[in-house]
Amino acid sequence: MPGTVLLLAASPMGKGCLVDAASVLPVLAAVSPAVLSGTDTANVVELADPLEPQAVLTRLRAAATAPGPLTVFVTGQLQLDRRQRLPHLALARTTPATVRYTAFPWHWIAEELRLRPPGTTALLVDLHADAESWEYLATSTLPVGTGVGLYGRVAPPPPRRTVASPAYMKAVATILRSGHRPALPLLHEQALARADGEGRPGIVLAVDARVPAAPDPHAAITAAARAGRHEEAAALAARWEQEAVRTWGTASEQALHWAEVRADLAMLAGDAAGSCRVWLAVASARLDAGQSADAPSVESAVDRAHHQWGRVDDPLRARELGLALAGLRLRVPGRRQGALDHVQGRLSRLEAQV
């Protein structure tokens, strides 16, 4: 089965730049797609200094839903948003004051990869942290989700007025240009050894993506969905959700996780209205449980409901869901300016149709 490769290199323009991220892309692009992916054939998507986090999300989402192995190469710098103190991948327009709106939230990666079959996804990263992110990483980790391999390093802030080189990722690319891709743990070790000459190893990241010994329900659900057996996949997810509700309660993270899986499955089945409805329910449940309106899980649920609502064609169903979405948008405006105005504008047009 063909593989998919996403090459992402991003850093801010101007004096906020810590690393020359884009310099690694020509070296990676010189490697054959098959070697980058470790498969016989592969599709490669390249993102060089993207401007908008939504553009990155769109490409990542498309890569995550593609069948076959997925390898993501990420080069760039980490910064924290000032409100929630969560790590983001800085993009071209990012400044310390605008991280929340112009950078790519790191936790979006785990959210997009959660339905991937365990053991089929790997991230290779070469990241440089600013001072706040470096302090954050002293007590926290970079989540990528279960069943996802993570290899690479996070380097400390370079000296002032210095732009660092992505030495680890360039070493990875140089090794791969030989035409052979070693097993990822070995490739990682070889790249670290080559990058040691930089003298700033930082934090080493090495998370193996071994498949759990116990049967994984996500793997069975994903297999059914990818085979077009959408009703079977939805039934399996609903069964696990009911079990989580009995064991942990309706508002538990375990139960809400399976509701989110059902929402994703409805999206894959082309049921935008059903997906939107579940995401609205998840967002409301999280808010009712006391989560803040700017919590990542709450914002993500409302944003996903909004996205799916935009794909609902039936005027009556769109109006019904839009009214509920508008109520949530008053409480959860999200990161994109004008989201509430967009809902209210479309509702006004729908009123004329029904």
GROMACS .gro file of C-alpha atoms in nm, residues 38-331:
model
  294
   38GLY     CA    1   0.980   0.325   0.378
   39THR     CA    2   0.726   0.186   0.128
   40ASP     CA    3   0.747   0.088  -0.239
   41THR     CA    4   0.566   0.408  -0.345
   42ALA     CA    5   0.457   0.721  -0.162
   43ASN     CA    6   0.286   1.055  -0.200
   44VAL     CA    7   0.479   1.354  -0.067
   45VAL     CA    8   0.326   1.683   0.049
   46GLU     CA    9   0.560   1.974   0.125
   47LEU     CA   10   0.473   2.275   0.342
   48ALA     CA   11   0.741   2.544   0.342
   49ASP     CA   12   0.690   2.833   0.587
   50PRO     CA   13   0.309   2.816   0.585
   51LEU     CA   14   0.124   3.130   0.690
   52GLU     CA   15  -0.198   2.998   0.844
   53PRO     CA   16  -0.250   2.723   1.106
   54GLN     CA   17  -0.571   2.617   0.931
   55ALA     CA   18  -0.372   2.546   0.613
   56VAL     CA   19  -0.142   2.317   0.810
   57LEU     CA   20  -0.441   2.150   0.974
   58THR     CA   21  -0.602   2.083   0.636
   59ARG     CA   22  -0.288   1.914   0.502
   60LEU     CA   23  -0.232   1.715   0.821
   61ARG     CA   24  -0.595   1.600   0.826
   62ALA     CA   25  -0.574   1.483   0.465
   63ALA     CA   26  -0.251   1.296   0.536
   64ALA     CA   27  -0.398   1.137   0.851
   65THR     CA   28  -0.698   0.998   0.664
   66ALA     CA   29  -0.492   0.850   0.380
   67PRO     CA   30  -0.452   0.471   0.392
   68GLY     CA   31  -0.109   0.318   0.435
   69PRO     CA   32   0.188   0.426   0.647
   70LEU     CA   33   0.229   0.795   0.731
   71THR     CA   34   0.560   0.968   0.805
   72VAL     CA   35   0.565   1.333   0.911
   73PHE     CA   36   0.888   1.534   0.915
   74VAL     CA   37   0.857   1.852   1.125
   75THR     CA   38   1.128   2.118   1.147
   76GLY     CA   39   1.074   2.446   1.328
   77GLN     CA   40   1.049   2.618   1.662
   78LEU     CA   41   0.822   2.588   1.965
   79GLN     CA   42   0.653   2.877   2.143
   80LEU     CA   43   0.389   2.895   2.417
   81ASP     CA   44   0.067   3.089   2.387
   82ARG     CA   45   0.032   3.344   2.664
   83ARG     CA   46  -0.319   3.242   2.773
   84GLN     CA   47  -0.303   2.863   2.812
   85ARG     CA   48   0.074   2.812   2.817
   86LEU     CA   49   0.055   2.530   2.562
   87PRO     CA   50   0.324   2.454   2.300
   88HIS     CA   51   0.268   2.564   1.941
   89LEU     CA   52   0.470   2.527   1.624
   90ALA     CA   53   0.550   2.883   1.519
   91LEU     CA   54   0.456   2.974   1.162
   92ALA     CA   55   0.574   3.252   0.932
   93ARG     CA   56   0.358   3.527   1.088
   94THR     CA   57   0.397   3.419   1.449
   95THR     CA   58   0.515   3.666   1.713
   96PRO     CA   59   0.523   3.613   2.092
   97ALA     CA   60   0.201   3.813   2.124
   98THR     CA   61   0.010   3.630   1.848
   99VAL     CA   62   0.103   3.265   1.910
  100ARG     CA   63  -0.255   3.167   1.992
  101TYR     CA   64  -0.384   3.288   1.655
  102THR     CA   65  -0.093   3.251   1.414
  103ALA     CA   66   0.088   2.933   1.529
  104PHE     CA   67  -0.009   2.567   1.501
  105PRO     CA   68  -0.113   2.410   1.835
  106TRP     CA   69   0.094   2.100   1.901
  107HIS     CA   70  -0.201   1.911   2.053
  108TRP     CA   71  -0.379   1.926   1.715
  109ILE     CA   72  -0.129   1.668   1.592
  110ALA     CA   73  -0.245   1.408   1.844
  111GLU     CA   74  -0.609   1.490   1.771
  112GLU     CA   75  -0.568   1.434   1.398
  113LEU     CA   76  -0.372   1.111   1.437
  114ARG     CA   77  -0.594   0.939   1.694
  115LEU     CA   78  -0.779   0.722   1.441
  116ARG     CA   79  -0.462   0.604   1.272
  117PRO     CA   80  -0.398   0.229   1.312
  118PRO     CA   81  -0.131   0.178   1.580
  119GLY     CA   82   0.218   0.133   1.441
  120THR     CA   83   0.149   0.299   1.103
  121THR     CA   84   0.246   0.656   1.192
  122ALA     CA   85   0.580   0.818   1.271
  123LEU     CA   86   0.689   1.175   1.343
  124LEU     CA   87   1.050   1.283   1.300
  125VAL     CA   88   1.106   1.626   1.451
  126ASP     CA   89   1.385   1.878   1.479
  127LEU     CA   90   1.259   2.159   1.700
  128HIS     CA   91   1.417   2.460   1.865
  129ALA     CA   92   1.247   2.602   2.174
  130ASP     CA   93   1.228   2.962   2.285
  131ALA     CA   94   1.304   3.035   2.652
  132GLU     CA   95   0.946   2.982   2.773
  133SER     CA   96   0.900   2.659   2.579
  134TRP     CA   97   1.231   2.527   2.705
  135GLU     CA   98   1.120   2.589   3.064
  136TYR     CA   99   0.786   2.421   2.989
  137LEU     CA  100   0.957   2.108   2.855
  138ALA     CA  101   1.150   2.067   3.179
  139THR     CA  102   0.830   1.928   3.335
  140SER     CA  103   0.607   1.842   3.037
  141THR     CA  104   0.615   1.636   2.718
  142LEU     CA  105   0.503   1.675   2.359
  143PRO     CA  106   0.203   1.443   2.312
  144VAL     CA  107   0.150   1.265   1.980
  145GLY     CA  108  -0.109   1.004   2.078
  146THR     CA  109  -0.098   0.630   2.130
  147GLY     CA  110   0.049   0.404   1.866
  148VAL     CA  111   0.247   0.691   1.707
  149GLY     CA  112   0.626   0.682   1.687
  150LEU     CA  113   0.812   1.002   1.779
  151TYR     CA  114   1.182   1.050   1.708
  152GLY     CA  115   1.398   1.360   1.713
  153ARG     CA  116   1.520   1.632   1.941
  154VAL     CA  117   1.426   1.968   2.090
  155ALA     CA  118   1.720   2.207   2.109
  156PRO     CA  119   1.746   2.489   2.363
  157PRO     CA  120   1.725   2.853   2.251
  158PRO     CA  121   2.029   2.953   2.043
  159PRO     CA  122   2.243   3.248   2.150
  160ARG     CA  123   2.089   3.589   2.090
  161ARG     CA  124   2.097   3.718   1.734
  162THR     CA  125   2.179   3.367   1.615
  163VAL     CA  126   1.972   3.154   1.378
  164ALA     CA  127   2.035   2.786   1.438
  165SER     CA  128   2.060   2.513   1.177
  166PRO     CA  129   1.832   2.206   1.185
  167ALA     CA  130   2.130   1.976   1.223
  168TYR     CA  131   1.933   1.668   1.331
  169MET     CA  132   1.691   1.678   1.038
  170LYS     CA  133   1.970   1.749   0.791
  171ALA     CA  134   2.149   1.444   0.927
  172VAL     CA  135   1.832   1.238   0.877
  173ALA     CA  136   1.805   1.361   0.517
  174THR     CA  137   2.173   1.291   0.448
  175ILE     CA  138   2.140   0.934   0.574
  176LEU     CA  139   1.827   0.877   0.365
  177ARG     CA  140   1.993   1.012   0.051
  178SER     CA  141   2.197   0.690   0.048
  179GLY     CA  142   1.880   0.527  -0.087
  180HIS     CA  143   1.812   0.313   0.220
  181ARG     CA  144   1.589   0.388   0.520
  182PRO     CA  145   1.704   0.208   0.835
  183ALA     CA  146   1.452   0.115   1.101
  184LEU     CA  147   1.343   0.438   1.265
  185PRO     CA  148   1.513   0.380   1.602
  186LEU     CA  149   1.842   0.316   1.418
  187LEU     CA  150   1.792   0.613   1.184
  188HIS     CA  151   1.728   0.828   1.491
  189GLU     CA  152   2.046   0.713   1.665
  190GLN     CA  153   2.255   0.765   1.352
  191ALA     CA  154   2.115   1.116   1.303
  192LEU     CA  155   2.182   1.208   1.665
  193ALA     CA  156   2.542   1.092   1.630
  194ARG     CA  157   2.590   1.307   1.318
  195ALA     CA  158   2.422   1.609   1.478
  196ASP     CA  159   2.637   1.590   1.791
  197GLY     CA  160   2.890   1.817   1.624
  198GLU     CA  161   2.648   2.105   1.672
  199GLY     CA  162   2.710   2.077   2.045
  200ARG     CA  163   2.346   2.143   2.145
  201PRO     CA  164   2.170   1.806   2.169
  202GLY     CA  165   1.891   1.932   2.394
  203ILE     CA  166   1.603   1.695   2.472
  204VAL     CA  167   1.605   1.364   2.286
  205LEU     CA  168   1.266   1.231   2.178
  206ALA     CA  169   1.228   0.857   2.118
  207VAL     CA  170   0.885   0.696   2.151
  208ASP     CA  171   0.847   0.358   1.986
  209ALA     CA  172   0.518   0.288   1.806
  210ARG     CA  173   0.492  -0.076   1.892
  211VAL     CA  174   0.142  -0.218   1.862
  212PRO     CA  175  -0.005  -0.310   2.203
  213ALA     CA  176  -0.022  -0.681   2.277
  214ALA     CA  177  -0.390  -0.657   2.370
  215PRO     CA  178  -0.640  -0.617   2.086
  216ASP     CA  179  -0.679  -0.248   2.011
  217PRO     CA  180  -1.041  -0.139   1.953
  218HIS     CA  181  -0.930   0.161   1.748
  219ALA     CA  182  -0.757  -0.066   1.497
  220ALA     CA  183  -1.072  -0.272   1.439
  221ILE     CA  184  -1.287   0.040   1.410
  222THR     CA  185  -1.049   0.210   1.170
  223ALA     CA  186  -1.024  -0.103   0.955
  224ALA     CA  187  -1.402  -0.122   0.927
  225ALA     CA  188  -1.432   0.246   0.837
  226ARG     CA  189  -1.159   0.230   0.574
  227ALA     CA  190  -1.327  -0.074   0.420
  228GLY     CA  191  -1.650   0.122   0.387
  229ARG     CA  192  -1.827  -0.066   0.667
  230HIS     CA  193  -1.932   0.258   0.834
  231GLU     CA  194  -2.230   0.118   1.024
  232GLU     CA  195  -2.012  -0.155   1.173
  233ALA     CA  196  -1.747   0.099   1.276
  234ALA     CA  197  -2.006   0.326   1.435
  235ALA     CA  198  -2.163   0.036   1.623
  236LEU     CA  199  -1.824  -0.071   1.763
  237ALA     CA  200  -1.748   0.284   1.879
  238ALA     CA  201  -2.094   0.317   2.036
  239ARG     CA  202  -2.041  -0.009   2.222
  240TRP     CA  203  -1.712   0.112   2.369
  241GLU     CA  204  -1.873   0.445   2.456
  242GLN     CA  205  -2.153   0.269   2.646
  243GLU     CA  206  -1.897   0.063   2.834
  244ALA     CA  207  -1.705   0.380   2.925
  245VAL     CA  208  -2.025   0.547   3.045
  246ARG     CA  209  -2.107   0.249   3.268
  247THR     CA  210  -1.755   0.237   3.408
  248TRP     CA  211  -1.653   0.601   3.429
  249GLY     CA  212  -1.966   0.814   3.385
  250THR     CA  213  -2.121   1.018   3.104
  251ALA     CA  214  -1.891   1.320   3.141
  252SER     CA  215  -1.570   1.118   3.183
  253GLU     CA  216  -1.280   1.162   2.944
  254GLN     CA  217  -1.311   0.796   2.851
  255ALA     CA  218  -1.674   0.834   2.743
  256LEU     CA  219  -1.614   1.168   2.568
  257HIS     CA  220  -1.323   1.015   2.379
  258TRP     CA  221  -1.550   0.754   2.225
  259ALA     CA  222  -1.810   1.019   2.141
  260GLU     CA  223  -1.537   1.206   1.955
  261VAL     CA  224  -1.446   0.886   1.771
  262ARG     CA  225  -1.811   0.852   1.665
  263ALA     CA  226  -1.802   1.210   1.538
  264ASP     CA  227  -1.493   1.134   1.331
  265LEU     CA  228  -1.653   0.818   1.195
  266ALA     CA  229  -1.964   1.010   1.089
  267MET     CA  230  -1.736   1.252   0.904
  268LEU     CA  231  -1.561   0.964   0.727
  269ALA     CA  232  -1.901   0.821   0.631
  270GLY     CA  233  -2.004   1.153   0.474
  271ASP     CA  234  -2.265   1.226   0.742
  272ALA     CA  235  -2.178   1.590   0.812
  273ALA     CA  236  -2.496   1.657   1.005
  274GLY     CA  237  -2.442   1.356   1.230
  275SER     CA  238  -2.080   1.450   1.290
  276CYS     CA  239  -2.177   1.810   1.370
  277ARG     CA  240  -2.445   1.694   1.615
  278VAL     CA  241  -2.202   1.474   1.808
  279TRP     CA  242  -1.936   1.745   1.823
  280LEU     CA  243  -2.195   1.990   1.957
  281ALA     CA  244  -2.291   1.738   2.225
  282VAL     CA  245  -1.927   1.681   2.319
  283ALA     CA  246  -1.861   2.055   2.350
  284SER     CA  247  -2.170   2.106   2.565
  285ALA     CA  248  -2.079   1.812   2.786
  286ARG     CA  249  -1.730   1.949   2.843
  287LEU     CA  250  -1.862   2.294   2.928
  288ASP     CA  251  -2.126   2.150   3.161
  289ALA     CA  252  -1.851   1.951   3.334
  290GLY     CA  253  -1.676   2.277   3.419
  291GLN     CA  254  -1.412   2.294   3.147
  292SER     CA  255  -1.324   2.649   3.043
  293ALA     CA  256  -1.439   2.794   2.713
  294ASP     CA  257  -1.080   2.828   2.593
  295ALA     CA  258  -0.974   2.475   2.690
  296PRO     CA  259  -0.820   2.304   2.383
  297SER     CA  260  -1.066   2.014   2.395
  298VAL     CA  261  -1.365   2.252   2.409
  299GLU     CA  262  -1.238   2.478   2.132
  300SER     CA  263  -1.156   2.178   1.915
  301ALA     CA  264  -1.505   2.030   1.956
  302VAL     CA  265  -1.677   2.357   1.861
  303ASP     CA  266  -1.440   2.418   1.570
  304ARG     CA  267  -1.504   2.069   1.435
  305ALA     CA  268  -1.879   2.111   1.476
  306HIS     CA  269  -1.851   2.438   1.285
  307HIS     CA  270  -1.651   2.275   1.008
  308GLN     CA  271  -1.899   1.992   0.965
  309TRP     CA  272  -2.194   2.230   0.981
  310GLY     CA  273  -2.056   2.407   0.676
  311ARG     CA  274  -2.098   2.079   0.484
  312VAL     CA  275  -2.466   2.029   0.574
  313ASP     CA  276  -2.672   2.102   0.261
  314ASP     CA  277  -3.026   2.042   0.385
  315PRO     CA  278  -3.163   2.386   0.492
  316LEU     CA  279  -3.384   2.256   0.774
  317ARG     CA  280  -3.108   2.047   0.934
  318ALA     CA  281  -2.851   2.321   0.878
  319ARG     CA  282  -3.080   2.574   1.049
  320GLU     CA  283  -3.144   2.345   1.346
  321LEU     CA  284  -2.775   2.270   1.396
  322GLY     CA  285  -2.677   2.632   1.324
  323LEU     CA  286  -2.893   2.763   1.606
  324ALA     CA  287  -2.723   2.527   1.850
  325LEU     CA  288  -2.381   2.618   1.709
  326ALA     CA  289  -2.454   2.991   1.743
  327GLY     CA  290  -2.535   2.941   2.110
  328LEU     CA  291  -2.205   2.763   2.163
  329ARG     CA  292  -2.010   3.023   1.966
  330LEU     CA  293  -2.132   3.290   2.208
  331ARG     CA  294  -1.956   3.096   2.483
   0.00000   0.00000   0.00000
